């Protein structure tokens, strides 16, 4: 502890914790632009996209309406389709051609996705991985679109087109003028990919009973986006970067074998024609029930499975008709194996039919959880963003582990054959359903360009998934969202990382850089930087502004600042444009006490300190070693200084102190007599990413307190700061980031005094029978059931 002696000129406050501001120290100033504005780093605002982050008065976007007729050729695993597209040119430009996405060409010979994919071989490589690396599944096959015709709808004349891998340009008879529309039709077919052999986001699963489950998406040629940011968004489909699509109204007629159960984007228009009387009755009941209603039962579906395996031609066909307005895409799933259930969830006074489709292999997990999770997700996401606007929300189980489309999504999560499942399987299934249903909001409603910015849908959605999981179960083991969960990723060598603001197909470790890191960043914004009230308001404002429109990253950044009044440019720079980690080091804490100049106190303290210094080991031993000194023997050797006590308080000391007190005003005297402890914290920003400084103080009486300082503490020096904190109580331990809020990658440097390193623990076991004993398992449910089964020869009730 050091004593301070100075003239008191501080303004007394009523705060429990008084802090002294750090003044600029120019010789130590480290020039940086971390707290300068993004400025020209963002697109220049205009009448289309404003400086506030809102759509401008001249904002426009294109529209494409589709009338689709498609048939599943089950024996040949083939899709046969036709469509009429009406394209509305809302732009100010005349368009001489349009660009079409041919997503199924990802699986065609010499597709840019597979042939540009890299891989490695180790000592062991799975068949699936080897197939992906060598592209052996599709390079010599006839996968991909067969385009049979492209015609002008009005004249019936063929249109000239050029296919460039996964993109197709259609040349028009004359340009589509601004505010005009144009219709054309296409016929096409393709072979459906078996998902286990390299499928991506769509395909079929072949079951041992001879039946298939089909999850069909990207099945029709789709208009590319033309907008004010990119023009035509026709980047090739490499499979990692997903889709950019325009809104429109869809009509869809899907023909499948007559014993199939089918779910699709939109409202079913002809339920009475395609459902059995029992199914129809249950379907209508589910629309108003707050409990899950089984529409097509497992018993019913098991009979269908046995009667007609998928390799045989169907006895008949049914055409299911759907209508979906103001959506950017459609998809469907179909199988004779599908069990079907549903319930109603009310959102903002509107009834939404939540449904699930799954084979019996998904039970008991799917029947218990899926539809309930769908309902919970649309309700919770509506609270944090915009009200769910669509009439249905569907979760389907099949080969696709997780993929989203408007009103419908494909999800994994399957129990063991005996019906048991691990905790990881359970929460993995609930998590993926939450995530994929959540994509209805981002990007199906807030319609960002996934081909360019994966984080704008995956990161925002993963963040809301985290909030939704917590409202499902307080103890939900969320994979992503908590700051400590991103630490291992951010610890990596900077050369192995890419910023969040990286184009989708160029992302390294997309799971971390596009899902986990942006979700964590948003959680930190909400909990630590902005606070829940400001964040939630701004996030809802962003969702409201851009619902059914197409925002860019700049629109998000600007809206979050505009609606909250918080300058976040430093945060976007560090978390979204950079790869530096958070690593704060509490280098030192200096302890000061105010020198009150009271001689009764100062001389007593000085005597105590002097006595401590004199108590050396030599003096301790001299007590017995030196029997008698010269002065002891001869008192004449003593003088004034042998009896002088420098620590005795004199009348002169008292008079001087009284004169000092008389010079103080009441506030100054109160401060002098306060008994405050002054601490100077010296913190180093080792990681580079500036973040708020949060410090916990543990006092000698066993209590504690937390002080919080905003990230702007680093604005004058982004490498080292000193911060003075005062406290009535004595602090015995200081800890940075005590609640693991900022993703600090090195906790060992967060304490002062430093805490002893914790040992790495190892298990001691005894080898018996040539192997290790003990250990747990990945499926405790299965183990518990097996332990309850009677052993052979111990069954009760048996008689000779």
PDB file of C-alpha atoms in Angstrom, residues 480-743:
ATOM      1  CA  UNK A 480     -23.461 -21.919 -29.681  1.00  0.00           C
ATOM      2  CA  UNK A 481     -24.134 -18.512 -28.189  1.00  0.00           C
ATOM      3  CA  UNK A 482     -22.246 -18.458 -24.892  1.00  0.00           C
ATOM      4  CA  UNK A 483     -18.984 -16.480 -25.196  1.00  0.00           C
ATOM      5  CA  UNK A 484     -16.844 -19.209 -23.629  1.00  0.00           C
ATOM      6  CA  UNK A 485     -17.972 -21.555 -26.405  1.00  0.00           C
ATOM      7  CA  UNK A 486     -16.063 -19.582 -29.062  1.00  0.00           C
ATOM      8  CA  UNK A 487     -12.777 -19.349 -27.127  1.00  0.00           C
ATOM      9  CA  UNK A 488     -11.073 -22.406 -28.629  1.00  0.00           C
ATOM     10  CA  UNK A 489     -11.843 -21.135 -32.135  1.00  0.00           C
ATOM     11  CA  UNK A 490     -10.521 -17.643 -31.414  1.00  0.00           C
ATOM     12  CA  UNK A 491      -7.351 -19.053 -29.838  1.00  0.00           C
ATOM     13  CA  UNK A 492      -6.220 -20.350 -33.216  1.00  0.00           C
ATOM     14  CA  UNK A 493      -3.408 -18.866 -35.244  1.00  0.00           C
ATOM     15  CA  UNK A 494      -4.696 -15.770 -37.055  1.00  0.00           C
ATOM     16  CA  UNK A 495      -3.518 -17.256 -40.350  1.00  0.00           C
ATOM     17  CA  UNK A 496      -6.117 -20.012 -40.012  1.00  0.00           C
ATOM     18  CA  UNK A 497      -9.061 -17.659 -39.486  1.00  0.00           C
ATOM     19  CA  UNK A 498     -11.186 -15.524 -41.785  1.00  0.00           C
ATOM     20  CA  UNK A 499     -13.463 -12.621 -40.804  1.00  0.00           C
ATOM     21  CA  UNK A 500     -17.210 -13.054 -40.487  1.00  0.00           C
ATOM     22  CA  UNK A 501     -17.442 -10.584 -43.373  1.00  0.00           C
ATOM     23  CA  UNK A 502     -16.198 -13.155 -45.886  1.00  0.00           C
ATOM     24  CA  UNK A 503     -18.160 -14.391 -48.896  1.00  0.00           C
ATOM     25  CA  UNK A 504     -19.984 -17.630 -48.114  1.00  0.00           C
ATOM     26  CA  UNK A 505     -18.056 -19.940 -50.442  1.00  0.00           C
ATOM     27  CA  UNK A 506     -14.723 -18.596 -49.175  1.00  0.00           C
ATOM     28  CA  UNK A 507     -15.400 -19.231 -45.494  1.00  0.00           C
ATOM     29  CA  UNK A 508     -13.024 -21.487 -43.601  1.00  0.00           C
ATOM     30  CA  UNK A 509     -14.791 -23.386 -40.819  1.00  0.00           C
ATOM     31  CA  UNK A 510     -18.187 -21.938 -41.648  1.00  0.00           C
ATOM     32  CA  UNK A 511     -19.684 -23.507 -38.527  1.00  0.00           C
ATOM     33  CA  UNK A 512     -17.571 -21.204 -36.389  1.00  0.00           C
ATOM     34  CA  UNK A 513     -17.161 -18.171 -38.617  1.00  0.00           C
ATOM     35  CA  UNK A 514     -20.751 -17.917 -39.930  1.00  0.00           C
ATOM     36  CA  UNK A 515     -22.782 -19.549 -37.131  1.00  0.00           C
ATOM     37  CA  UNK A 516     -21.033 -19.524 -33.743  1.00  0.00           C
ATOM     38  CA  UNK A 517     -18.963 -16.344 -33.855  1.00  0.00           C
ATOM     39  CA  UNK A 518     -21.709 -13.955 -35.077  1.00  0.00           C
ATOM     40  CA  UNK A 519     -24.211 -15.572 -32.688  1.00  0.00           C
ATOM     41  CA  UNK A 520     -21.746 -15.062 -29.839  1.00  0.00           C
ATOM     42  CA  UNK A 521     -21.092 -11.487 -30.920  1.00  0.00           C
ATOM     43  CA  UNK A 522     -24.809 -10.697 -30.842  1.00  0.00           C
ATOM     44  CA  UNK A 523     -25.146 -12.314 -27.425  1.00  0.00           C
ATOM     45  CA  UNK A 524     -22.277 -10.149 -26.138  1.00  0.00           C
ATOM     46  CA  UNK A 525     -23.931  -7.068 -27.640  1.00  0.00           C
ATOM     47  CA  UNK A 526     -27.176  -7.923 -25.880  1.00  0.00           C
ATOM     48  CA  UNK A 527     -25.803  -8.886 -22.499  1.00  0.00           C
ATOM     49  CA  UNK A 528     -22.641  -6.798 -22.060  1.00  0.00           C
ATOM     50  CA  UNK A 529     -22.292  -3.935 -24.549  1.00  0.00           C
ATOM     51  CA  UNK A 530     -25.821  -2.607 -25.125  1.00  0.00           C
ATOM     52  CA  UNK A 531     -28.044  -4.267 -22.553  1.00  0.00           C
ATOM     53  CA  UNK A 532     -31.161  -6.276 -23.300  1.00  0.00           C
ATOM     54  CA  UNK A 533     -33.621  -3.398 -23.610  1.00  0.00           C
ATOM     55  CA  UNK A 534     -31.642  -1.408 -26.177  1.00  0.00           C
ATOM     56  CA  UNK A 535     -30.574  -4.492 -28.112  1.00  0.00           C
ATOM     57  CA  UNK A 536     -34.013  -6.096 -28.286  1.00  0.00           C
ATOM     58  CA  UNK A 537     -35.629  -2.877 -29.488  1.00  0.00           C
ATOM     59  CA  UNK A 538     -32.992  -2.342 -32.185  1.00  0.00           C
ATOM     60  CA  UNK A 539     -33.097  -5.968 -33.340  1.00  0.00           C
ATOM     61  CA  UNK A 540     -36.880  -5.888 -33.661  1.00  0.00           C
ATOM     62  CA  UNK A 541     -36.607  -2.626 -35.565  1.00  0.00           C
ATOM     63  CA  UNK A 542     -34.167  -4.218 -38.011  1.00  0.00           C
ATOM     64  CA  UNK A 543     -36.540  -7.178 -38.452  1.00  0.00           C
ATOM     65  CA  UNK A 544     -39.525  -4.868 -38.953  1.00  0.00           C
ATOM     66  CA  UNK A 545     -37.751  -2.573 -41.435  1.00  0.00           C
ATOM     67  CA  UNK A 546     -36.497  -5.403 -43.597  1.00  0.00           C
ATOM     68  CA  UNK A 547     -39.321  -7.945 -43.375  1.00  0.00           C
ATOM     69  CA  UNK A 548     -40.032  -9.117 -46.942  1.00  0.00           C
ATOM     70  CA  UNK A 549     -37.151  -6.981 -48.184  1.00  0.00           C
ATOM     71  CA  UNK A 550     -33.465  -7.683 -48.827  1.00  0.00           C
ATOM     72  CA  UNK A 551     -30.959  -6.065 -46.424  1.00  0.00           C
ATOM     73  CA  UNK A 552     -27.171  -5.944 -46.646  1.00  0.00           C
ATOM     74  CA  UNK A 553     -24.685  -6.025 -43.746  1.00  0.00           C
ATOM     75  CA  UNK A 554     -24.527  -2.216 -43.780  1.00  0.00           C
ATOM     76  CA  UNK A 555     -28.306  -2.037 -43.324  1.00  0.00           C
ATOM     77  CA  UNK A 556     -28.010  -4.244 -40.245  1.00  0.00           C
ATOM     78  CA  UNK A 557     -25.071  -2.355 -38.751  1.00  0.00           C
ATOM     79  CA  UNK A 558     -26.677   1.024 -39.330  1.00  0.00           C
ATOM     80  CA  UNK A 559     -30.091   0.024 -38.016  1.00  0.00           C
ATOM     81  CA  UNK A 560     -28.684  -1.440 -34.794  1.00  0.00           C
ATOM     82  CA  UNK A 561     -26.925   1.855 -34.099  1.00  0.00           C
ATOM     83  CA  UNK A 562     -29.772   4.068 -35.320  1.00  0.00           C
ATOM     84  CA  UNK A 563     -32.440   2.406 -33.164  1.00  0.00           C
ATOM     85  CA  UNK A 564     -30.310   2.120 -30.021  1.00  0.00           C
ATOM     86  CA  UNK A 565     -28.253   5.303 -29.993  1.00  0.00           C
ATOM     87  CA  UNK A 566     -25.105   3.242 -29.366  1.00  0.00           C
ATOM     88  CA  UNK A 567     -21.964   3.736 -31.481  1.00  0.00           C
ATOM     89  CA  UNK A 568     -20.945   0.202 -32.446  1.00  0.00           C
ATOM     90  CA  UNK A 569     -18.483   0.786 -35.276  1.00  0.00           C
ATOM     91  CA  UNK A 570     -15.624  -0.410 -33.047  1.00  0.00           C
ATOM     92  CA  UNK A 571     -17.570  -3.618 -32.407  1.00  0.00           C
ATOM     93  CA  UNK A 572     -18.331  -4.349 -36.072  1.00  0.00           C
ATOM     94  CA  UNK A 573     -14.654  -3.734 -36.901  1.00  0.00           C
ATOM     95  CA  UNK A 574     -13.366  -6.068 -34.236  1.00  0.00           C
ATOM     96  CA  UNK A 575     -15.872  -8.913 -34.366  1.00  0.00           C
ATOM     97  CA  UNK A 576     -17.087  -8.871 -37.981  1.00  0.00           C
ATOM     98  CA  UNK A 577     -14.203  -7.443 -40.012  1.00  0.00           C
ATOM     99  CA  UNK A 578     -11.339  -8.773 -37.886  1.00  0.00           C
ATOM    100  CA  UNK A 579     -10.027 -12.048 -36.513  1.00  0.00           C
ATOM    101  CA  UNK A 580      -8.174 -10.845 -33.404  1.00  0.00           C
ATOM    102  CA  UNK A 581      -9.208 -12.481 -30.129  1.00  0.00           C
ATOM    103  CA  UNK A 582     -10.104 -10.974 -26.783  1.00  0.00           C
ATOM    104  CA  UNK A 583      -7.235 -11.367 -24.321  1.00  0.00           C
ATOM    105  CA  UNK A 584      -7.139  -8.929 -21.413  1.00  0.00           C
ATOM    106  CA  UNK A 585      -4.254  -9.194 -18.959  1.00  0.00           C
ATOM    107  CA  UNK A 586      -4.573  -7.741 -15.449  1.00  0.00           C
ATOM    108  CA  UNK A 587      -0.881  -6.952 -15.208  1.00  0.00           C
ATOM    109  CA  UNK A 588      -0.796  -5.199 -11.835  1.00  0.00           C
ATOM    110  CA  UNK A 589      -2.945  -3.568  -9.175  1.00  0.00           C
ATOM    111  CA  UNK A 590      -1.368  -0.810  -7.081  1.00  0.00           C
ATOM    112  CA  UNK A 591      -2.926  -0.066  -3.689  1.00  0.00           C
ATOM    113  CA  UNK A 592      -2.964   3.470  -2.293  1.00  0.00           C
ATOM    114  CA  UNK A 593      -4.426   4.962   0.866  1.00  0.00           C
ATOM    115  CA  UNK A 594      -4.991   8.668   1.390  1.00  0.00           C
ATOM    116  CA  UNK A 595      -2.474  10.340   3.730  1.00  0.00           C
ATOM    117  CA  UNK A 596      -4.877  12.157   6.044  1.00  0.00           C
ATOM    118  CA  UNK A 597      -1.935  14.017   7.707  1.00  0.00           C
ATOM    119  CA  UNK A 598      -3.377  13.088  11.115  1.00  0.00           C
ATOM    120  CA  UNK A 599      -0.217  12.530  13.203  1.00  0.00           C
ATOM    121  CA  UNK A 600      -1.954  10.007  15.447  1.00  0.00           C
ATOM    122  CA  UNK A 601      -2.452   7.829  12.378  1.00  0.00           C
ATOM    123  CA  UNK A 602       0.566   8.611  10.247  1.00  0.00           C
ATOM    124  CA  UNK A 603       3.148   8.223  13.049  1.00  0.00           C
ATOM    125  CA  UNK A 604       1.548   5.013  14.298  1.00  0.00           C
ATOM    126  CA  UNK A 605       1.648   3.586  10.767  1.00  0.00           C
ATOM    127  CA  UNK A 606       5.256   4.718  10.358  1.00  0.00           C
ATOM    128  CA  UNK A 607       6.277   3.058  13.638  1.00  0.00           C
ATOM    129  CA  UNK A 608       4.576  -0.158  12.657  1.00  0.00           C
ATOM    130  CA  UNK A 609       6.375  -0.169   9.303  1.00  0.00           C
ATOM    131  CA  UNK A 610       9.762   0.641  10.898  1.00  0.00           C
ATOM    132  CA  UNK A 611       9.383  -2.071  13.523  1.00  0.00           C
ATOM    133  CA  UNK A 612       8.586  -4.580  10.797  1.00  0.00           C
ATOM    134  CA  UNK A 613      11.689  -3.610   8.859  1.00  0.00           C
ATOM    135  CA  UNK A 614      13.889  -3.869  11.978  1.00  0.00           C
ATOM    136  CA  UNK A 615      12.641  -7.344  12.758  1.00  0.00           C
ATOM    137  CA  UNK A 616      15.298  -9.074  10.689  1.00  0.00           C
ATOM    138  CA  UNK A 617      16.582 -12.566  11.335  1.00  0.00           C
ATOM    139  CA  UNK A 618      19.923 -11.148  12.532  1.00  0.00           C
ATOM    140  CA  UNK A 619      18.202  -8.974  15.152  1.00  0.00           C
ATOM    141  CA  UNK A 620      16.109 -11.890  16.299  1.00  0.00           C
ATOM    142  CA  UNK A 621      19.192 -14.032  16.833  1.00  0.00           C
ATOM    143  CA  UNK A 622      21.151 -11.185  18.453  1.00  0.00           C
ATOM    144  CA  UNK A 623      18.751 -11.234  21.396  1.00  0.00           C
ATOM    145  CA  UNK A 624      20.486 -14.352  22.655  1.00  0.00           C
ATOM    146  CA  UNK A 625      23.851 -13.960  20.905  1.00  0.00           C
ATOM    147  CA  UNK A 626      24.780 -10.498  22.255  1.00  0.00           C
ATOM    148  CA  UNK A 627      24.580 -10.867  25.986  1.00  0.00           C
ATOM    149  CA  UNK A 628      25.420  -7.221  26.778  1.00  0.00           C
ATOM    150  CA  UNK A 629      26.324  -4.275  24.553  1.00  0.00           C
ATOM    151  CA  UNK A 630      28.684  -1.418  25.351  1.00  0.00           C
ATOM    152  CA  UNK A 631      25.762   0.955  25.895  1.00  0.00           C
ATOM    153  CA  UNK A 632      24.151  -1.571  28.184  1.00  0.00           C
ATOM    154  CA  UNK A 633      27.343  -1.721  30.273  1.00  0.00           C
ATOM    155  CA  UNK A 634      28.025   2.022  30.288  1.00  0.00           C
ATOM    156  CA  UNK A 635      24.947   4.304  30.506  1.00  0.00           C
ATOM    157  CA  UNK A 636      27.204   7.331  30.008  1.00  0.00           C
ATOM    158  CA  UNK A 637      27.357   6.363  26.355  1.00  0.00           C
ATOM    159  CA  UNK A 638      23.673   7.319  25.951  1.00  0.00           C
ATOM    160  CA  UNK A 639      22.536  10.739  24.746  1.00  0.00           C
ATOM    161  CA  UNK A 640      19.374  12.431  23.475  1.00  0.00           C
ATOM    162  CA  UNK A 641      18.906  10.006  20.592  1.00  0.00           C
ATOM    163  CA  UNK A 642      18.962   6.969  22.806  1.00  0.00           C
ATOM    164  CA  UNK A 643      15.722   8.183  24.371  1.00  0.00           C
ATOM    165  CA  UNK A 644      14.246  10.149  21.429  1.00  0.00           C
ATOM    166  CA  UNK A 645      11.004   8.660  19.980  1.00  0.00           C
ATOM    167  CA  UNK A 646      10.470   9.959  16.411  1.00  0.00           C
ATOM    168  CA  UNK A 647       7.001   8.403  16.375  1.00  0.00           C
ATOM    169  CA  UNK A 648       5.655  10.261  19.399  1.00  0.00           C
ATOM    170  CA  UNK A 649       2.942  12.776  18.531  1.00  0.00           C
ATOM    171  CA  UNK A 650       4.031  16.263  19.634  1.00  0.00           C
ATOM    172  CA  UNK A 651       2.043  19.401  20.289  1.00  0.00           C
ATOM    173  CA  UNK A 652       3.566  20.884  17.130  1.00  0.00           C
ATOM    174  CA  UNK A 653       2.261  17.902  15.126  1.00  0.00           C
ATOM    175  CA  UNK A 654      -1.225  18.407  16.530  1.00  0.00           C
ATOM    176  CA  UNK A 655      -1.229  22.141  15.836  1.00  0.00           C
ATOM    177  CA  UNK A 656      -0.090  21.597  12.228  1.00  0.00           C
ATOM    178  CA  UNK A 657      -2.876  19.048  11.691  1.00  0.00           C
ATOM    179  CA  UNK A 658      -5.506  21.383  13.145  1.00  0.00           C
ATOM    180  CA  UNK A 659      -4.344  24.155  10.807  1.00  0.00           C
ATOM    181  CA  UNK A 660      -4.651  21.758   7.821  1.00  0.00           C
ATOM    182  CA  UNK A 661      -8.191  20.704   8.766  1.00  0.00           C
ATOM    183  CA  UNK A 662      -9.266  24.301   9.149  1.00  0.00           C
ATOM    184  CA  UNK A 663      -8.232  24.948   5.543  1.00  0.00           C
ATOM    185  CA  UNK A 664     -10.667  22.311   4.185  1.00  0.00           C
ATOM    186  CA  UNK A 665     -14.294  22.858   3.247  1.00  0.00           C
ATOM    187  CA  UNK A 666     -16.878  20.306   4.543  1.00  0.00           C
ATOM    188  CA  UNK A 667     -16.773  18.114   1.415  1.00  0.00           C
ATOM    189  CA  UNK A 668     -12.974  18.033   1.382  1.00  0.00           C
ATOM    190  CA  UNK A 669     -12.851  17.179   5.056  1.00  0.00           C
ATOM    191  CA  UNK A 670     -15.382  14.364   4.518  1.00  0.00           C
ATOM    192  CA  UNK A 671     -13.186  12.881   1.796  1.00  0.00           C
ATOM    193  CA  UNK A 672     -10.036  13.112   3.936  1.00  0.00           C
ATOM    194  CA  UNK A 673     -11.781  11.277   6.744  1.00  0.00           C
ATOM    195  CA  UNK A 674     -13.497   8.701   4.482  1.00  0.00           C
ATOM    196  CA  UNK A 675     -10.862   6.014   4.869  1.00  0.00           C
ATOM    197  CA  UNK A 676     -11.087   5.117   1.140  1.00  0.00           C
ATOM    198  CA  UNK A 677      -8.684   2.720  -0.517  1.00  0.00           C
ATOM    199  CA  UNK A 678      -7.418   3.727  -3.957  1.00  0.00           C
ATOM    200  CA  UNK A 679      -6.473   1.032  -6.476  1.00  0.00           C
ATOM    201  CA  UNK A 680      -4.824   1.544  -9.843  1.00  0.00           C
ATOM    202  CA  UNK A 681      -5.552  -1.326 -12.239  1.00  0.00           C
ATOM    203  CA  UNK A 682      -3.133  -1.769 -15.105  1.00  0.00           C
ATOM    204  CA  UNK A 683      -4.718  -3.781 -17.907  1.00  0.00           C
ATOM    205  CA  UNK A 684      -3.077  -4.861 -21.134  1.00  0.00           C
ATOM    206  CA  UNK A 685      -4.969  -5.675 -24.348  1.00  0.00           C
ATOM    207  CA  UNK A 686      -2.875  -8.654 -25.437  1.00  0.00           C
ATOM    208  CA  UNK A 687      -5.391 -10.049 -27.919  1.00  0.00           C
ATOM    209  CA  UNK A 688      -6.018  -6.853 -29.861  1.00  0.00           C
ATOM    210  CA  UNK A 689      -9.829  -6.886 -29.846  1.00  0.00           C
ATOM    211  CA  UNK A 690     -11.013  -4.074 -27.522  1.00  0.00           C
ATOM    212  CA  UNK A 691     -13.871  -5.019 -25.229  1.00  0.00           C
ATOM    213  CA  UNK A 692     -15.462  -3.740 -22.034  1.00  0.00           C
ATOM    214  CA  UNK A 693     -13.388  -4.248 -18.893  1.00  0.00           C
ATOM    215  CA  UNK A 694     -15.360  -6.089 -16.225  1.00  0.00           C
ATOM    216  CA  UNK A 695     -13.653  -6.580 -12.877  1.00  0.00           C
ATOM    217  CA  UNK A 696     -14.779  -8.407  -9.766  1.00  0.00           C
ATOM    218  CA  UNK A 697     -13.451  -7.261  -6.386  1.00  0.00           C
ATOM    219  CA  UNK A 698     -13.401  -9.719  -3.502  1.00  0.00           C
ATOM    220  CA  UNK A 699     -13.139  -7.906  -0.175  1.00  0.00           C
ATOM    221  CA  UNK A 700     -11.418  -9.065   2.968  1.00  0.00           C
ATOM    222  CA  UNK A 701     -14.783  -9.424   4.736  1.00  0.00           C
ATOM    223  CA  UNK A 702     -15.885 -12.101   2.232  1.00  0.00           C
ATOM    224  CA  UNK A 703     -18.220  -9.901   0.169  1.00  0.00           C
ATOM    225  CA  UNK A 704     -17.654  -8.874  -3.434  1.00  0.00           C
ATOM    226  CA  UNK A 705     -18.615  -6.266  -6.018  1.00  0.00           C
ATOM    227  CA  UNK A 706     -18.334  -5.908  -9.801  1.00  0.00           C
ATOM    228  CA  UNK A 707     -17.251  -2.791 -11.706  1.00  0.00           C
ATOM    229  CA  UNK A 708     -17.946  -2.403 -15.423  1.00  0.00           C
ATOM    230  CA  UNK A 709     -16.179  -0.079 -17.836  1.00  0.00           C
ATOM    231  CA  UNK A 710     -17.195   0.290 -21.507  1.00  0.00           C
ATOM    232  CA  UNK A 711     -14.947  -0.639 -24.406  1.00  0.00           C
ATOM    233  CA  UNK A 712     -14.303   3.078 -24.952  1.00  0.00           C
ATOM    234  CA  UNK A 713     -11.840   2.804 -22.073  1.00  0.00           C
ATOM    235  CA  UNK A 714      -9.376   1.765 -24.835  1.00  0.00           C
ATOM    236  CA  UNK A 715     -10.084   4.669 -27.191  1.00  0.00           C
ATOM    237  CA  UNK A 716      -6.975   6.684 -26.227  1.00  0.00           C
ATOM    238  CA  UNK A 717      -4.638   3.723 -25.978  1.00  0.00           C
ATOM    239  CA  UNK A 718      -5.684   0.355 -27.383  1.00  0.00           C
ATOM    240  CA  UNK A 719      -2.775  -1.534 -25.808  1.00  0.00           C
ATOM    241  CA  UNK A 720      -2.542  -0.488 -22.162  1.00  0.00           C
ATOM    242  CA  UNK A 721      -4.862   1.324 -19.781  1.00  0.00           C
ATOM    243  CA  UNK A 722      -4.702   2.321 -16.149  1.00  0.00           C
ATOM    244  CA  UNK A 723      -7.907   2.708 -14.184  1.00  0.00           C
ATOM    245  CA  UNK A 724      -8.268   4.094 -10.666  1.00  0.00           C
ATOM    246  CA  UNK A 725     -10.981   2.528  -8.507  1.00  0.00           C
ATOM    247  CA  UNK A 726     -11.829   3.541  -4.941  1.00  0.00           C
ATOM    248  CA  UNK A 727     -13.378   1.324  -2.313  1.00  0.00           C
ATOM    249  CA  UNK A 728     -14.207   1.665   1.353  1.00  0.00           C
ATOM    250  CA  UNK A 729     -13.304  -1.978   1.847  1.00  0.00           C
ATOM    251  CA  UNK A 730      -9.948  -3.574   1.264  1.00  0.00           C
ATOM    252  CA  UNK A 731      -9.766  -5.756  -1.859  1.00  0.00           C
ATOM    253  CA  UNK A 732      -7.919  -9.055  -1.523  1.00  0.00           C
ATOM    254  CA  UNK A 733      -8.541 -10.455  -5.033  1.00  0.00           C
ATOM    255  CA  UNK A 734      -9.216  -8.924  -8.473  1.00  0.00           C
ATOM    256  CA  UNK A 735     -10.666 -10.895 -11.394  1.00  0.00           C
ATOM    257  CA  UNK A 736     -11.324  -9.763 -14.970  1.00  0.00           C
ATOM    258  CA  UNK A 737     -14.345 -11.102 -16.873  1.00  0.00           C
ATOM    259  CA  UNK A 738     -15.622 -13.046 -13.854  1.00  0.00           C
ATOM    260  CA  UNK A 739     -18.764 -14.272 -15.614  1.00  0.00           C
ATOM    261  CA  UNK A 740     -17.071 -15.197 -18.915  1.00  0.00           C
ATOM    262  CA  UNK A 741     -18.902 -12.494 -20.857  1.00  0.00           C
ATOM    263  CA  UNK A 742     -16.356 -11.367 -23.449  1.00  0.00           C
ATOM    264  CA  UNK A 743     -14.752 -14.605 -24.734  1.00  0.00           C
TER     265      UNK A 743
END
